[in-house]
Coordinates of C-alpha atoms in Angstrom, one line a residue:
X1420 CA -20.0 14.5 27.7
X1421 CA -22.1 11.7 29.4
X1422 CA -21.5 9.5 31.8
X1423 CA -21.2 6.8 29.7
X1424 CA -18.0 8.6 28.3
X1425 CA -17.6 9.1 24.3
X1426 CA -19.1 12.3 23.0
X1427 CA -22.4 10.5 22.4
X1428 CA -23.5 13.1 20.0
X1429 CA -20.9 12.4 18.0
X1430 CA -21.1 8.7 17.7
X1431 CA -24.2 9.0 17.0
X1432 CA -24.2 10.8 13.3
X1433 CA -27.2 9.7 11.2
X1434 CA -29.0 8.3 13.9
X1435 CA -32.5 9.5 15.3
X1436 CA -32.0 11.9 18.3
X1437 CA -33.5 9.9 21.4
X1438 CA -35.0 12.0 24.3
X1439 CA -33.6 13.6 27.3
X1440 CA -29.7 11.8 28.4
X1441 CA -29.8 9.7 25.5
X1442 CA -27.9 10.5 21.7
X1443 CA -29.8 7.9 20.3
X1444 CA -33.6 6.0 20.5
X1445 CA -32.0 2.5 20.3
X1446 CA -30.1 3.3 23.4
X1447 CA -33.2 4.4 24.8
X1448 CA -34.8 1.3 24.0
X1449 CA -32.1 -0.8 25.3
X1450 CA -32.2 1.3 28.5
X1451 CA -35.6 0.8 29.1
X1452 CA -35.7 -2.6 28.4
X1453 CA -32.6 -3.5 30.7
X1454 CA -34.9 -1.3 33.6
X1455 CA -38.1 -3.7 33.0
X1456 CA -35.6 -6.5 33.0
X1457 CA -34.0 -5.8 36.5
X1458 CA -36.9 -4.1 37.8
X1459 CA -38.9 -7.9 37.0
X1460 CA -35.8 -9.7 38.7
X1461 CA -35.5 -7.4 41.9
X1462 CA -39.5 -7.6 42.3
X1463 CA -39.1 -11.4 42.4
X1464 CA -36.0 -11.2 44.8
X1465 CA -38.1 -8.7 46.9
X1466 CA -40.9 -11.7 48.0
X1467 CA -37.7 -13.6 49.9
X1468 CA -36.3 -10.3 51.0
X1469 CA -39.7 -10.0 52.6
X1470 CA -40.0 -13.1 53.9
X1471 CA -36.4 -12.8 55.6
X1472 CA -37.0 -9.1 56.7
X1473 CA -40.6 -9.7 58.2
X1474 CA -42.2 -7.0 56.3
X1475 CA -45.0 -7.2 54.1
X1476 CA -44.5 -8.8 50.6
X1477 CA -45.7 -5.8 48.8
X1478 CA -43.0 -3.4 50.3
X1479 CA -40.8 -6.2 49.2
X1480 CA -42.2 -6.4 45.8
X1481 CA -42.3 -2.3 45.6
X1482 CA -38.9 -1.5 46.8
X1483 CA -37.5 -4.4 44.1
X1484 CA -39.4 -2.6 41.2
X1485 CA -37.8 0.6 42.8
X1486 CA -34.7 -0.7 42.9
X1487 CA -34.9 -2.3 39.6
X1488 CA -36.0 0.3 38.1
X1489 CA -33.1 2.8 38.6
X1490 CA -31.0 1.1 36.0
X1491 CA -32.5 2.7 33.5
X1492 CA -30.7 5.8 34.8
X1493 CA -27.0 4.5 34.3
X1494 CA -26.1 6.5 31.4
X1495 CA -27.1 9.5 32.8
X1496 CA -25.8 8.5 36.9
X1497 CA -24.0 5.6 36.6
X1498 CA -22.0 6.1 39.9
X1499 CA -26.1 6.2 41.7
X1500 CA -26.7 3.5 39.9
X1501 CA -23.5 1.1 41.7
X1502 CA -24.1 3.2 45.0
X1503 CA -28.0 1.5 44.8
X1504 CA -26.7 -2.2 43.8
X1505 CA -23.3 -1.9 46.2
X1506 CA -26.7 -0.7 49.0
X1507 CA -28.9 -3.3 48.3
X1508 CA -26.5 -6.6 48.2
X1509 CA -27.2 -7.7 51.7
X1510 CA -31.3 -8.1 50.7
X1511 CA -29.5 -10.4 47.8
X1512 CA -31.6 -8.4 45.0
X1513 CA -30.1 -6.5 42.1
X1514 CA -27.9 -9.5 40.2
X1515 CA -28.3 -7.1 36.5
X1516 CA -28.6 -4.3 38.2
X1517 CA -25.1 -4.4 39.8
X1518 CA -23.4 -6.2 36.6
X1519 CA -24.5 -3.9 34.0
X1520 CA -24.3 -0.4 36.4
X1521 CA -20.2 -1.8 37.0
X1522 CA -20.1 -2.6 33.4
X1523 CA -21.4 1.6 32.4
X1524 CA -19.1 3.0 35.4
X1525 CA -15.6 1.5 33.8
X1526 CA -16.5 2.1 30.2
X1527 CA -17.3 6.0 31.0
X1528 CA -14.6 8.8 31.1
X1529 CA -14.8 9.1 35.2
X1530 CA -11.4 8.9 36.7
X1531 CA -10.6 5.3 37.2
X1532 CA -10.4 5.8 40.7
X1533 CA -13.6 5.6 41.2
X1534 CA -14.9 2.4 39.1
X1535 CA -11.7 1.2 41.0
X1536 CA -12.9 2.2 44.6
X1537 CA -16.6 1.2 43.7
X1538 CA -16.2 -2.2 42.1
X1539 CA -13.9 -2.9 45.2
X1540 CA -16.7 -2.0 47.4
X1541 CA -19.4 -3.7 45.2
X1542 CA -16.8 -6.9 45.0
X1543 CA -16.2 -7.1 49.4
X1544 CA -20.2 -6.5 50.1
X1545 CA -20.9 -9.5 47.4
X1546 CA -17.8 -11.5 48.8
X1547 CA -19.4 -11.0 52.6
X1548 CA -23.4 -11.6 52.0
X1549 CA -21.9 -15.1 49.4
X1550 CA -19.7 -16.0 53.0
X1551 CA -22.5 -15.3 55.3
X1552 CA -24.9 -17.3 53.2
X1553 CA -22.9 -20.1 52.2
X1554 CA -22.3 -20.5 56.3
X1555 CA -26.1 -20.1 56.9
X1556 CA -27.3 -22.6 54.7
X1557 CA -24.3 -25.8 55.2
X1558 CA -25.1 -24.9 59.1
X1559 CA -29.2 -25.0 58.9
X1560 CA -28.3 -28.7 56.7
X1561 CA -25.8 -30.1 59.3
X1562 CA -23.1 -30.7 56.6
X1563 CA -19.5 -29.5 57.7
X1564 CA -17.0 -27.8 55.8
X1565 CA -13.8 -26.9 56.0
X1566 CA -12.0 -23.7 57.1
X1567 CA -10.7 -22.6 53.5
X1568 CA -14.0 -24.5 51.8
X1569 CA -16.3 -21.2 52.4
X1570 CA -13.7 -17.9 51.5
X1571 CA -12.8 -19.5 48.4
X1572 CA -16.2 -20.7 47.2
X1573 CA -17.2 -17.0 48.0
X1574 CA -14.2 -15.7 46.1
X1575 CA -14.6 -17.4 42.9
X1576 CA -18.8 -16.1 43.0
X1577 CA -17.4 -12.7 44.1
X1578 CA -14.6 -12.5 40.9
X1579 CA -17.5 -14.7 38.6
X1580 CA -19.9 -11.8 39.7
X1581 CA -17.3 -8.4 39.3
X1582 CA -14.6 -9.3 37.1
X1583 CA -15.8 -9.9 33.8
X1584 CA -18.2 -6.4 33.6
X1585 CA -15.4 -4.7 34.9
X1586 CA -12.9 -5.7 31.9
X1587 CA -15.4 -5.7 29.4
X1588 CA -15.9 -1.9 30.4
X1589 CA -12.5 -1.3 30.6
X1590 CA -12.2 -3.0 26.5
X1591 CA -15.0 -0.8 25.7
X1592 CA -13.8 2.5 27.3
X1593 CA -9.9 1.8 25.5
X1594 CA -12.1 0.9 22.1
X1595 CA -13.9 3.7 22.4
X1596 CA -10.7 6.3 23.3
X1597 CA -9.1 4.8 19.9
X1598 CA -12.0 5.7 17.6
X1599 CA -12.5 8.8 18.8
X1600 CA -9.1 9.8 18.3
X1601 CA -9.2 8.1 15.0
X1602 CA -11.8 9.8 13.6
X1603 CA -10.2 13.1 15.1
X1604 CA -6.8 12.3 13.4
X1605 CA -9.2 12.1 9.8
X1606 CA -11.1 15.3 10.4
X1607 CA -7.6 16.7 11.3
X1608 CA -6.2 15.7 8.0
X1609 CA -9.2 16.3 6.0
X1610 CA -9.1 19.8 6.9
X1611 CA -5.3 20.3 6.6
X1612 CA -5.7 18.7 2.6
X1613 CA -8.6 21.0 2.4
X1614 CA -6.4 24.1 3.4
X1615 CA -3.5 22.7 1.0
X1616 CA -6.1 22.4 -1.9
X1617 CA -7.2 26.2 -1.4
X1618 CA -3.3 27.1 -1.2
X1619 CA -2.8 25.5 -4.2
X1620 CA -5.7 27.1 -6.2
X1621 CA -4.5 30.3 -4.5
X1622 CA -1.1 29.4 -6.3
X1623 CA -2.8 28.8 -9.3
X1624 CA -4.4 31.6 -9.3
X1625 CA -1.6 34.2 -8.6
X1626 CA 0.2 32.2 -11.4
X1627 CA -2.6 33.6 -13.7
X1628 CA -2.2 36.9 -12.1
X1629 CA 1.4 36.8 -13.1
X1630 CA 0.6 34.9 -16.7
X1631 CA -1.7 38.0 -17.2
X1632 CA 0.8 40.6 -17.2
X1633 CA 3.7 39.0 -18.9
X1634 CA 1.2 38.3 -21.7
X1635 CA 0.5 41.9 -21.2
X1636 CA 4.5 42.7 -20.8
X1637 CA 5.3 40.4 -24.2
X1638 CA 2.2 42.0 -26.1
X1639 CA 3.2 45.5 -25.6
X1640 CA 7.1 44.8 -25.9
X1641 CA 6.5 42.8 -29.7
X1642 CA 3.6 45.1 -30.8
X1643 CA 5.0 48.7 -29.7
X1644 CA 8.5 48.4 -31.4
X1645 CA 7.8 46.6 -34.6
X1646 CA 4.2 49.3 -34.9
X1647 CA 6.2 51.7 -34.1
X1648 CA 9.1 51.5 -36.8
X1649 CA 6.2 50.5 -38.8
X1650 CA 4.6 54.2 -38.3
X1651 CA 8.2 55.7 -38.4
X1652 CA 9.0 53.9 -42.2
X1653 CA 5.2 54.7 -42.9
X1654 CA 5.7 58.0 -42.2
X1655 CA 9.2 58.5 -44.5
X1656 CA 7.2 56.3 -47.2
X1657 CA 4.6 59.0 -47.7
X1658 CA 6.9 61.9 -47.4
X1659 CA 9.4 60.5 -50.0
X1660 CA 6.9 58.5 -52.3
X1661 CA 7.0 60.8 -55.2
X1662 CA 10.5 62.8 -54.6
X1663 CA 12.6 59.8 -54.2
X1664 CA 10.7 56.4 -55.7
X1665 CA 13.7 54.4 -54.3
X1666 CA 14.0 55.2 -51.1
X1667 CA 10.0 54.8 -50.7
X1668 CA 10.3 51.0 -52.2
X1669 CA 13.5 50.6 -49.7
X1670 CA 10.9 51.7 -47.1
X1671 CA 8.1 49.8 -47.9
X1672 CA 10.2 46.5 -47.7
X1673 CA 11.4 47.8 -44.2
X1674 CA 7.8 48.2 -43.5
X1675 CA 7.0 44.8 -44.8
X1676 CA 9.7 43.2 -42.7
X1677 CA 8.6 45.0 -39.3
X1678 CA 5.3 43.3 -40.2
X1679 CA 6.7 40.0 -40.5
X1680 CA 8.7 39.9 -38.0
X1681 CA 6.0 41.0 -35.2
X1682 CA 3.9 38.4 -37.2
X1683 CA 6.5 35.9 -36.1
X1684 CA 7.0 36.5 -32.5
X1685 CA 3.4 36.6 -31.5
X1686 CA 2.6 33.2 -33.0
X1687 CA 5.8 31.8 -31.0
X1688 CA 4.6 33.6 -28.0
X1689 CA 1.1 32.4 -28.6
X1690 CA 2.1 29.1 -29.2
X1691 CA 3.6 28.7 -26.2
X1692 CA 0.5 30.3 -24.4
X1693 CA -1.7 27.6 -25.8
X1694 CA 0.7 24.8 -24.3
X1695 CA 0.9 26.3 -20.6
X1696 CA -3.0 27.0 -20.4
X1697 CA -3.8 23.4 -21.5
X1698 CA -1.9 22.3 -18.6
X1699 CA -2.8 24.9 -15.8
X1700 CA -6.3 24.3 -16.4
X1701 CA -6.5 20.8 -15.9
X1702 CA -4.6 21.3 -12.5
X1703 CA -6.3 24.4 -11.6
X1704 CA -9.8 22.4 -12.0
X1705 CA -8.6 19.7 -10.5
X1706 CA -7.6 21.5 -7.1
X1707 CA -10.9 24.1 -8.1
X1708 CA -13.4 20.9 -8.0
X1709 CA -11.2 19.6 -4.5
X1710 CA -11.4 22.9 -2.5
X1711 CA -15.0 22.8 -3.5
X1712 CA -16.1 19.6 -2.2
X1713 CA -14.4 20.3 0.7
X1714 CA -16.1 23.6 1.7
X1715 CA -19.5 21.8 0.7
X1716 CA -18.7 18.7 3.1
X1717 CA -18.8 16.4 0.6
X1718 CA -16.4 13.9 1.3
X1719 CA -13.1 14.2 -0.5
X1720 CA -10.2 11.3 -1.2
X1721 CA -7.7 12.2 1.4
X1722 CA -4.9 11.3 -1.5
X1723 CA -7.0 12.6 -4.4
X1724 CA -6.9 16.0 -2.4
X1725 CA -3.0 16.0 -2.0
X1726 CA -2.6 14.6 -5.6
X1727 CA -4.3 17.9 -6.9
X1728 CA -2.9 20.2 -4.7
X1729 CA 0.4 18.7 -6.0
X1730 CA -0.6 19.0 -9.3
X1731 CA -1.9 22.9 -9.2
X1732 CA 1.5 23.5 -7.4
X1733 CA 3.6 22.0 -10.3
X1734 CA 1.2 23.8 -13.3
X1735 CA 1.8 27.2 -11.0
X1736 CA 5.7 26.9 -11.5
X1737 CA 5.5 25.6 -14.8
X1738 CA 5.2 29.1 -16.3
X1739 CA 8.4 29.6 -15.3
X1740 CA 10.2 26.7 -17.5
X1741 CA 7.8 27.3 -20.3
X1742 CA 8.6 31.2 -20.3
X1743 CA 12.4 30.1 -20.8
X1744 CA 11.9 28.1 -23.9
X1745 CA 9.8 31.1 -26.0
X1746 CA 12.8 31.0 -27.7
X1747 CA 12.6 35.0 -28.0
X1748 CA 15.5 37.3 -28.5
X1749 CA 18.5 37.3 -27.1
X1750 CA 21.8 39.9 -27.0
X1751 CA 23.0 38.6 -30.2
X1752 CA 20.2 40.0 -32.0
X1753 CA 20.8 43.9 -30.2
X1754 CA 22.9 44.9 -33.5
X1755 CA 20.0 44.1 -36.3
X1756 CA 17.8 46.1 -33.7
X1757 CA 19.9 48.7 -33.5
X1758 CA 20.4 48.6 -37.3
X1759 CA 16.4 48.8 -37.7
X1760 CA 15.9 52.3 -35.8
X1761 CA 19.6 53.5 -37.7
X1762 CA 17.3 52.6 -40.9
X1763 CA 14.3 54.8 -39.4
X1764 CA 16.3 57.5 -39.0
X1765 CA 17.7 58.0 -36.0
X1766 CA 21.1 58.1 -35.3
X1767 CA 22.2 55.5 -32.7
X1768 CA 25.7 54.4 -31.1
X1769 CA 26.4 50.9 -29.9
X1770 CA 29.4 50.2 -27.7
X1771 CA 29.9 46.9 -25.8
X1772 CA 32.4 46.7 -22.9
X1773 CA 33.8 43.3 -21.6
X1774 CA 34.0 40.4 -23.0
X1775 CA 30.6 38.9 -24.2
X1776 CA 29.5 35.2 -23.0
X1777 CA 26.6 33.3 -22.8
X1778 CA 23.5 34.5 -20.1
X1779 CA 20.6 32.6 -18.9
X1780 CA 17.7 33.1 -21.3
X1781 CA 15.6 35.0 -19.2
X1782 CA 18.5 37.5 -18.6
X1783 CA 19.1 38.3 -22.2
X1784 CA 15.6 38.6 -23.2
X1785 CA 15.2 41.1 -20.2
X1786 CA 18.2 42.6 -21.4
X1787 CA 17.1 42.8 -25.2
X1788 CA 13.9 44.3 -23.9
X1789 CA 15.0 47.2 -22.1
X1790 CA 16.7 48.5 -25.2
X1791 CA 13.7 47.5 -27.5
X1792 CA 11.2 49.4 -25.4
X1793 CA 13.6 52.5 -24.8
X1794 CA 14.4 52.9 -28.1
X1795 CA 10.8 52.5 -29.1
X1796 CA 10.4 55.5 -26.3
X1797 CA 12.9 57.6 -28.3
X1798 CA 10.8 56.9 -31.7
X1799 CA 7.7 58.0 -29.8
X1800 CA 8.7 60.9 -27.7
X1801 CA 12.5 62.2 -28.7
X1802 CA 12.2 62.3 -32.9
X1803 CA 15.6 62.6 -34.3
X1804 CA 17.9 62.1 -31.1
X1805 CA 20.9 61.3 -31.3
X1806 CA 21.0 57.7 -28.9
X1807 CA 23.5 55.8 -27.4
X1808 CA 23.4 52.3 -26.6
X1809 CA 26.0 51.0 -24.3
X1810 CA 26.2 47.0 -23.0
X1811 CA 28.7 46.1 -20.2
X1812 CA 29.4 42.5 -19.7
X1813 CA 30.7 42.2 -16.0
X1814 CA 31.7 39.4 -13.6
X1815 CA 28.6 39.0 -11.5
X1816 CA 26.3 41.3 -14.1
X1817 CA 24.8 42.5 -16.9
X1818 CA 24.1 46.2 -17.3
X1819 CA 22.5 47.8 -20.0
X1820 CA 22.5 51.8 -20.4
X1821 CA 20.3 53.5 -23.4
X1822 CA 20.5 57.9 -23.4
X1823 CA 19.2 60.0 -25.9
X1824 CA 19.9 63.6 -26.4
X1825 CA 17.1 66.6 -26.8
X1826 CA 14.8 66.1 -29.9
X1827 CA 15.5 67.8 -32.9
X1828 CA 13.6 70.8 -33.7
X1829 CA 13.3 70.0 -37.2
X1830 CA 12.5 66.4 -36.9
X1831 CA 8.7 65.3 -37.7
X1832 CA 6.5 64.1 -34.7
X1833 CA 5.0 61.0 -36.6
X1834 CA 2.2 61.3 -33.6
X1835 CA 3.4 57.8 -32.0
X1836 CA 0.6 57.4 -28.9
X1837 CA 2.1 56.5 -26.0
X1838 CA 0.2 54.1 -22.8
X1839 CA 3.0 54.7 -20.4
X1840 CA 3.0 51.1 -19.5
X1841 CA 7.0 51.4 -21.1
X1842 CA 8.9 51.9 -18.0
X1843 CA 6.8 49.8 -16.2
X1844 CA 7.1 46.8 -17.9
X1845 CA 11.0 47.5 -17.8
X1846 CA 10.8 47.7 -14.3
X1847 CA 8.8 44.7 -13.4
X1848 CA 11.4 42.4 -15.8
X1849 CA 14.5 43.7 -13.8
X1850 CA 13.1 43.6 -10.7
X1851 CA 11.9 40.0 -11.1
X1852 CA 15.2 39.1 -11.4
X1853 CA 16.4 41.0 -9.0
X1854 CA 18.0 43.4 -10.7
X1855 CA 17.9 47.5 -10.6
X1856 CA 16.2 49.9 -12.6
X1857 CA 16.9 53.6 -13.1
X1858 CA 15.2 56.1 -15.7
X1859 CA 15.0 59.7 -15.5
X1860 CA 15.7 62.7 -18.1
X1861 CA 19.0 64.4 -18.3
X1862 CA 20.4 68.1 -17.5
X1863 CA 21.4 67.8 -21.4
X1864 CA 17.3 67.7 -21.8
X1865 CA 17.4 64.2 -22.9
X1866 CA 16.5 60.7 -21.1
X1867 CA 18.1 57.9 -20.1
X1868 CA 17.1 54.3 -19.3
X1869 CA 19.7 51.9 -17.0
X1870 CA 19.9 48.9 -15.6
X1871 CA 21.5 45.9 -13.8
X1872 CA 20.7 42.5 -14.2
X1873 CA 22.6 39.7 -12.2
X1874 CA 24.0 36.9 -14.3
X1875 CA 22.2 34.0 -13.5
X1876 CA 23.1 30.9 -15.4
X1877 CA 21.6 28.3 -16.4
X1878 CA 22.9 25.9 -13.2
X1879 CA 22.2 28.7 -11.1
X1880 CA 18.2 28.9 -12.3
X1881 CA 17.9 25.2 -12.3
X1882 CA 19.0 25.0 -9.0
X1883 CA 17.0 27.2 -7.3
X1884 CA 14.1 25.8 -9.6
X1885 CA 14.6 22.7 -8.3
X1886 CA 14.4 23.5 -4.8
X1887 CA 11.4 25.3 -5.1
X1888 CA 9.9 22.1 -7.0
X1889 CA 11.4 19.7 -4.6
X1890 CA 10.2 22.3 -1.5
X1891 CA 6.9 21.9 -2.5
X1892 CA 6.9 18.7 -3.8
X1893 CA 8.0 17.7 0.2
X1894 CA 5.5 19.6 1.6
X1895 CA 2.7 18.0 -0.7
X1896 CA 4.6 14.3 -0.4
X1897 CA 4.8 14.9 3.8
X1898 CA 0.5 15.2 3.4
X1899 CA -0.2 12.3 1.1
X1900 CA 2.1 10.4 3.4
X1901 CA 0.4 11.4 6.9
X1902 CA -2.9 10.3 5.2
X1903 CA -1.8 7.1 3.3
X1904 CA -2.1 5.7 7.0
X1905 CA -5.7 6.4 7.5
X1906 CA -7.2 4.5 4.8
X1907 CA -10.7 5.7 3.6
X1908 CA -12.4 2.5 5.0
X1909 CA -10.8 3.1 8.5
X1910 CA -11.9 6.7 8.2
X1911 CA -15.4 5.5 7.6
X1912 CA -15.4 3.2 10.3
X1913 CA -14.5 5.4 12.6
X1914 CA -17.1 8.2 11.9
X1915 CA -19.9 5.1 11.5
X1916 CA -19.0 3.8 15.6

């Protein structure tokens, strides 16, 4: 810091670099050419000051250019600068030399003690040597004056001489203060729209994340069941094809149906995929391209910033909704997939305790789920176990229980391969709704699969969804408000003083 008081190297962006104190050549040039200036004017004032002092005219003329000279210094010492003016006054030399060093001291970031203490100094020498003079020259004419006459015609020179560098400096220095904290108020929210642009693409992109796996979740969850009862009916087709012609039709429509329906689930699931990827990349690009821009420097829209880091936030909850409406199965539906393994072969029991109701979608699906893939598990690794299938509605709860006894001896391994992603997926679904998950085999040598999911209705889910929105849609308001204030133009004026 100079001083002259703002961080000069600051206000001086995209200007050339001047030499030594200064931040810029056309404050250079200005210095210089105020020096020459005063230097001229003192040199002139030195002849009298000769005259008066009895000393030659030359040491006049040199101490004036001296003198005058010095003022090219008052950026770097300003306080030297009004020590020399406030020193030389009573040779009645240094007029621009004391106006414009007063004017440097009270615009710089000194204490204000010290322009105070100075120009009060600088003002009684000047009021003095204007008394004294005024005195000298009415008594060497003969004219009279009056007791007052003198003081006050010194006063009004003394206050004509001080006063108006002094509150120019003081206009400048308070001018000055309020860019400078303008500008630092726009870097400050530049950087904090910067920072909520990259936490919105890093929402974005754990929303992918999670997309990812529940495509992954919903792909082996359609595929594996309806391929698997495929290979089971496959299996019974060619092993009953030319004993029993019936029973191989009856299983070749079963086949044909599995088929279907799989068809039929993954273009509603794909459907669905297409929508929410239209939408999350615009917003992901959007807040992409803005985080971008700003770690390159370029300059970035303040509300443009906000708008996209809103926009990423909404498209990163939106899989959310959209997963709701896939329309995918629900508890209804458990008895014609139960029926569907009871016509692969395997003997399964259903039993429903309490009394059913209505769940949020994402509750039955889960539900539905666990007993797809665990029944699919008892296709693939149990052949010919008995199963049982047990669903208890309770008051808080769902919970869903699916054992299966040893695997008959005689029963034919269809060789079903197996990814072991199952229980995993199961896992994941209940705990994302913060429910429990249990599986492990049985002293009977079987397995068994169990779990509890909360009941969270519809109100409940659209509640808490609607916090989080509104959470985050605060958060991303509260920004695009604190930098509606600072308008781009007063942004740009403020880096350009």
């Amino acid at each position: 810091m100079s001083a002259t008081g703002a961080v000069e190297a600051a206000g001086a962006r995209g200007a050339p670099a001047g030499p030594w104190w200064w931040a810029r050549r056309r404050s250079m040039v200005l210095d210089v050419t105020l020096g020459v200036a005063s230097a001229v004017e003192c040199a002139v004032e030195g002849v009298g000051f000769a005259h008066d002092a009895r000393i030659p005219v030359g040491l006049g003329i040199a101490l004036g250019l001296l003198v005058g000279a010095t003022l090219v210094l008052r950026r770097r010492w300003a306080i030297a600068v009004v020590l020399i003016s406030i020193a030389v006054t009573p040779a009645e030399m240094g007029l621009l030399l004391s106006v414009v060093g007063l004017y440097t001291l009270t615009a710089s970031e000194v204490p204000r003690r010290i322009p105070a203490v100075l120009a009060g100094m600088s003002g009684a020498g000047t009021f003095l040597v204007t008394l004294i003079r005024f005195r000298q020259d009415h008594h060497q004419s003969g004219w009279g004056t009056s007791l007052w006459e003198a003081p006050l015609f010194s006063l009004v020179i003394t206050l004509a001489l001080i006063a108006p560098p002094v509150l120019f400096g003081l206009y400048v220095r308070a001018r000055r203060r309020l860019v400078e904290s303008l500008r630092e108020r726009a870097d400050g929210l530049e950087r904090e729209l910067s920072l909520l642009a990259e936490r919105a693409e890093e929402r974005a992109e754990w929303a992918r994340n999670e997309e990812r796996t529940r495509i992954a979740r919903e792909m082996h969850d359609v595929v594996a069941h309806r391929v698997s009862l495929m290979v089971v009916h496959a299996a019974a087709l060619q092993a009953v094809a030319l004993k029993d012609p019936e029973k191989a039709s009856k299983n070749a429509a079963l086949v044909g149906d599995m088929g279907r329906q799989a068809l039929t689930e993954l273009r509603q699931m794909l459907g669905v995929l297409r929508s929410e990827d239209g939408k999350r990349g615009v917003a992901s690009s959007a807040a992409s391209s803005a985080a971008a821009a700003a770690a390159e420097g370029t300059p970035v829209p303040l509300a443009a910033v906000a708008v996209a880091a809103t926009a990423a936030a909404q498209a990163a909850g939106a899989a959310a909704r959209d997963e709701e409406v896939l329309g995918g199965p629900c508890l209804a539906e458990l008895e014609a997939l139960v029926g569907q393994s009871r016509a692969a072969g395997m003997v399964v029991e259903l039993s429903v305790e309490g009394e059913a109701r209505r769940y949020a979608p994402r509750v039955e699906q889960t539900a539905y789920r666990v007993v797809q893939e665990a029944l699919t598990n008892v296709h693939k690794h149990a052949p010919g176990a008995s199963t049982r299938v047990r669903v208890a509605h309770r008051t808080a709860e769902i919970a869903v229980l699916v054992e299966n006894g040893p695997s008959e001896r005689g029963a034919a391994d269809v060789g079903l391969p197996s990814g072991g992603n199952g229980l995993i997926g199961m896992r994941e679904r209940v705990s994302t709704l913060g429910g429990g998950f249990v599986s492990g085999a049985t002293e009977a040598g079987g397995f068994r699969v169990s779990a509890v999911i909360p009941d969270r209705t519809d109100r409940t889910e659209r509640t808490e969804r609607t916090d989080r929105t509104d959470g985050t849609d605060r958060t991303d308001r509260t920004a695009v408000e604190r930098a509606e204030p600072v308008r781009s133009e007063d942004v740009q004026r403020a880096k350009s003083a």
